[in-house]
Amino acid sequence: MNQLIRLSMRNQQTFCLAILDLDLFKRVNDRYGHIMGDFVLKQFGKLLRQHFRSEDITMRWGGEEFVVGLYGADCQQGIDRLNNLLTIWRQQEFVSSAGEAFNVTFSGGLVEWPKHGNSINLLYKGMDAALYQAKMSGRNRIVAAND
């Protein structure tokens, strides 16, 4: 991520950073088992790699959280791209070993560099606060940090 900041500074480009959290993921593990939970995480990671460009960053942050860095994107472009991803992900159907079909959604908090901060620490705080706002306003949505 620091490399993305340096590249953006050098090329005078914006970038968006987003934290994505699979909604109510503990329920997936509790209801369908950890093997199914691991499968859902792998599928989400695979979708991230397929959906974003090679110059973008996609990584698992920990647990059911992932971080996406969108080079050259402003806040609105980031929201649009992540909402597109959310639409695709909502349509993913999983089937448990008992034959029960289910879907998983995610919530996201998004910041734009340098608009919402000029360091990883400030950007992280902003995207984490935006993620919290997305969760508190009903989940299954992307929220950008406040200016």
mmCIF file of C-alpha atoms in Angstrom:
data_model
loop_
_atom_site.group_PDB
_atom_site.id
_atom_site.type_symbol
_atom_site.label_atom_id
_atom_site.label_comp_id
_atom_site.label_asym_id
_atom_site.label_seq_id
_atom_site.Cartn_x
_atom_site.Cartn_y
_atom_site.Cartn_z
ATOM 1 C CA MET A 1 0.000 0.000 0.000
ATOM 2 C CA ASN A 2 2.905 2.326 0.694
ATOM 3 C CA GLN A 3 4.134 1.560 -2.808
ATOM 4 C CA LEU A 4 0.716 2.572 -4.167
ATOM 5 C CA ILE A 5 0.952 5.884 -2.316
ATOM 6 C CA ARG A 6 4.441 6.545 -3.743
ATOM 7 C CA LEU A 7 3.312 5.629 -7.262
ATOM 8 C CA SER A 8 0.254 7.871 -6.958
ATOM 9 C CA MET A 9 2.378 10.761 -5.686
ATOM 10 C CA ARG A 10 4.900 10.344 -8.503
ATOM 11 C CA ASN A 11 2.209 10.179 -11.199
ATOM 12 C CA GLN A 12 -0.142 12.668 -9.521
ATOM 13 C CA GLN A 13 -2.949 10.114 -9.502
ATOM 14 C CA THR A 14 -5.654 9.456 -6.943
ATOM 15 C CA PHE A 15 -6.405 6.020 -5.648
ATOM 16 C CA CYS A 16 -9.114 4.487 -3.537
ATOM 17 C CA LEU A 17 -8.606 2.115 -0.693
ATOM 18 C CA ALA A 18 -11.480 0.020 0.600
ATOM 19 C CA ILE A 19 -11.939 -2.495 3.351
ATOM 20 C CA LEU A 20 -14.546 -5.166 2.597
ATOM 21 C CA ASP A 21 -16.068 -7.360 5.275
ATOM 22 C CA LEU A 22 -18.266 -10.380 4.579
ATOM 23 C CA ASP A 23 -21.544 -9.760 6.383
ATOM 24 C CA LEU A 24 -22.510 -12.025 9.263
ATOM 25 C CA PHE A 25 -19.736 -14.431 8.325
ATOM 26 C CA LYS A 26 -19.686 -16.105 11.750
ATOM 27 C CA ARG A 27 -23.173 -17.381 10.934
ATOM 28 C CA VAL A 28 -21.792 -19.092 7.813
ATOM 29 C CA ASN A 29 -19.188 -20.939 9.890
ATOM 30 C CA ASP A 30 -21.670 -21.733 12.669
ATOM 31 C CA ARG A 31 -24.457 -22.935 10.393
ATOM 32 C CA TYR A 32 -22.603 -24.575 7.502
ATOM 33 C CA GLY A 33 -19.216 -25.392 9.035
ATOM 34 C CA HIS A 34 -15.690 -24.052 8.707
ATOM 35 C CA ILE A 35 -14.986 -25.999 5.534
ATOM 36 C CA MET A 36 -17.848 -24.179 3.818
ATOM 37 C CA GLY A 37 -16.696 -20.910 5.403
ATOM 38 C CA ASP A 38 -13.210 -21.453 3.966
ATOM 39 C CA PHE A 39 -14.753 -22.176 0.570
ATOM 40 C CA VAL A 40 -16.722 -18.896 0.690
ATOM 41 C CA LEU A 41 -13.538 -16.975 1.574
ATOM 42 C CA LYS A 42 -11.640 -18.605 -1.303
ATOM 43 C CA GLN A 43 -14.427 -17.817 -3.750
ATOM 44 C CA PHE A 44 -14.493 -14.198 -2.642
ATOM 45 C CA GLY A 45 -10.727 -13.922 -3.056
ATOM 46 C CA LYS A 46 -10.985 -15.483 -6.503
ATOM 47 C CA LEU A 47 -13.722 -13.022 -7.494
ATOM 48 C CA LEU A 48 -11.583 -10.092 -6.316
ATOM 49 C CA ARG A 49 -8.635 -11.245 -8.445
ATOM 50 C CA GLN A 50 -10.887 -11.687 -11.491
ATOM 51 C CA HIS A 51 -12.776 -8.419 -11.066
ATOM 52 C CA PHE A 52 -9.923 -5.961 -10.596
ATOM 53 C CA ARG A 53 -6.983 -4.952 -12.786
ATOM 54 C CA SER A 54 -3.408 -6.118 -12.295
ATOM 55 C CA GLU A 55 -2.390 -2.627 -11.097
ATOM 56 C CA ASP A 56 -5.018 -2.765 -8.352
ATOM 57 C CA ILE A 57 -4.311 -4.344 -4.988
ATOM 58 C CA THR A 58 -6.465 -7.130 -3.582
ATOM 59 C CA MET A 59 -5.563 -8.864 -0.340
ATOM 60 C CA ARG A 60 -7.040 -10.638 2.592
ATOM 61 C CA TRP A 61 -6.698 -8.390 5.611
ATOM 62 C CA GLY A 62 -7.626 -11.035 8.170
ATOM 63 C CA GLY A 63 -10.624 -13.108 9.142
ATOM 64 C CA GLU A 64 -13.379 -12.192 6.708
ATOM 65 C CA GLU A 65 -11.910 -8.777 5.833
ATOM 66 C CA PHE A 66 -10.262 -7.904 2.535
ATOM 67 C CA VAL A 67 -8.596 -4.721 1.288
ATOM 68 C CA VAL A 68 -8.797 -3.395 -2.256
ATOM 69 C CA GLY A 69 -6.634 -0.575 -3.641
ATOM 70 C CA LEU A 70 -7.831 0.986 -6.892
ATOM 71 C CA TYR A 71 -5.046 2.886 -8.636
ATOM 72 C CA GLY A 72 -6.124 6.001 -10.548
ATOM 73 C CA ALA A 73 -9.697 5.854 -9.246
ATOM 74 C CA ASP A 74 -11.499 8.679 -7.510
ATOM 75 C CA CYS A 75 -14.130 8.166 -4.835
ATOM 76 C CA GLN A 76 -17.094 7.875 -7.206
ATOM 77 C CA GLN A 77 -15.268 5.462 -9.521
ATOM 78 C CA GLY A 78 -14.310 3.366 -6.502
ATOM 79 C CA ILE A 79 -17.888 3.258 -5.248
ATOM 80 C CA ASP A 80 -19.144 2.308 -8.715
ATOM 81 C CA ARG A 81 -16.603 -0.498 -9.131
ATOM 82 C CA LEU A 82 -17.262 -1.886 -5.663
ATOM 83 C CA ASN A 83 -21.030 -1.707 -6.097
ATOM 84 C CA ASN A 84 -20.591 -3.660 -9.327
ATOM 85 C CA LEU A 85 -18.600 -6.274 -7.405
ATOM 86 C CA LEU A 86 -21.281 -6.355 -4.705
ATOM 87 C CA THR A 87 -23.977 -6.999 -7.329
ATOM 88 C CA ILE A 88 -21.991 -9.928 -8.730
ATOM 89 C CA TRP A 89 -21.228 -11.330 -5.262
ATOM 90 C CA ARG A 90 -24.870 -11.156 -4.149
ATOM 91 C CA GLN A 91 -25.736 -13.500 -7.021
ATOM 92 C CA GLN A 92 -23.186 -16.133 -5.956
ATOM 93 C CA GLU A 93 -25.101 -19.077 -4.591
ATOM 94 C CA PHE A 94 -23.479 -21.527 -2.226
ATOM 95 C CA VAL A 95 -24.868 -24.942 -1.350
ATOM 96 C CA SER A 96 -24.153 -26.574 1.985
ATOM 97 C CA SER A 97 -23.348 -30.251 2.391
ATOM 98 C CA ALA A 98 -27.001 -30.679 3.479
ATOM 99 C CA GLY A 99 -28.164 -29.169 0.187
ATOM 100 C CA GLU A 100 -29.219 -25.810 1.637
ATOM 101 C CA ALA A 101 -28.611 -22.871 -0.713
ATOM 102 C CA PHE A 102 -27.448 -19.560 0.699
ATOM 103 C CA ASN A 103 -25.906 -16.245 -0.329
ATOM 104 C CA VAL A 104 -23.392 -13.984 1.373
ATOM 105 C CA THR A 105 -23.128 -10.205 1.108
ATOM 106 C CA PHE A 106 -20.395 -7.792 2.105
ATOM 107 C CA SER A 107 -20.084 -4.266 3.391
ATOM 108 C CA GLY A 108 -17.339 -1.857 2.461
ATOM 109 C CA GLY A 109 -15.740 1.339 3.676
ATOM 110 C CA LEU A 110 -13.907 3.424 1.074
ATOM 111 C CA VAL A 111 -11.420 6.310 1.193
ATOM 112 C CA GLU A 112 -9.687 8.308 -1.520
ATOM 113 C CA TRP A 113 -6.045 9.355 -1.349
ATOM 114 C CA PRO A 114 -5.153 12.173 -0.733
ATOM 115 C CA LYS A 115 -8.688 13.495 -0.101
ATOM 116 C CA HIS A 116 -9.239 11.425 3.057
ATOM 117 C CA GLY A 117 -5.655 11.220 4.281
ATOM 118 C CA ASN A 118 -2.055 11.104 3.165
ATOM 119 C CA SER A 119 -0.810 8.154 5.228
ATOM 120 C CA ILE A 120 -1.791 4.510 5.550
ATOM 121 C CA ASN A 121 -2.770 5.129 9.167
ATOM 122 C CA LEU A 122 -5.175 7.976 8.327
ATOM 123 C CA LEU A 123 -6.602 6.096 5.349
ATOM 124 C CA TYR A 124 -7.132 2.982 7.462
ATOM 125 C CA LYS A 125 -8.964 4.959 10.150
ATOM 126 C CA GLY A 126 -11.189 6.547 7.501
ATOM 127 C CA MET A 127 -12.070 3.322 5.721
ATOM 128 C CA ASP A 128 -12.661 1.538 9.025
ATOM 129 C CA ALA A 129 -15.064 4.295 10.140
ATOM 130 C CA ALA A 130 -16.850 4.118 6.767
ATOM 131 C CA LEU A 131 -17.114 0.311 7.102
ATOM 132 C CA TYR A 132 -18.636 0.752 10.547
ATOM 133 C CA GLN A 133 -21.161 3.183 9.055
ATOM 134 C CA ALA A 134 -22.017 0.648 6.304
ATOM 135 C CA LYS A 135 -22.590 -2.058 8.923
ATOM 136 C CA MET A 136 -24.689 0.213 11.133
ATOM 137 C CA SER A 137 -26.865 1.350 8.217
ATOM 138 C CA GLY A 138 -27.923 -2.176 7.299
ATOM 139 C CA ARG A 139 -24.901 -3.963 5.752
ATOM 140 C CA ASN A 140 -24.749 -5.083 2.115
ATOM 141 C CA ARG A 141 -23.487 -1.674 0.908
ATOM 142 C CA ILE A 142 -20.444 0.494 0.206
ATOM 143 C CA VAL A 143 -19.974 3.721 2.149
ATOM 144 C CA ALA A 144 -17.336 6.363 1.435
ATOM 145 C CA ALA A 145 -15.602 8.235 4.229
ATOM 146 C CA ASN A 146 -16.904 11.686 5.077
ATOM 147 C CA ASP A 147 -14.930 14.613 3.693
#
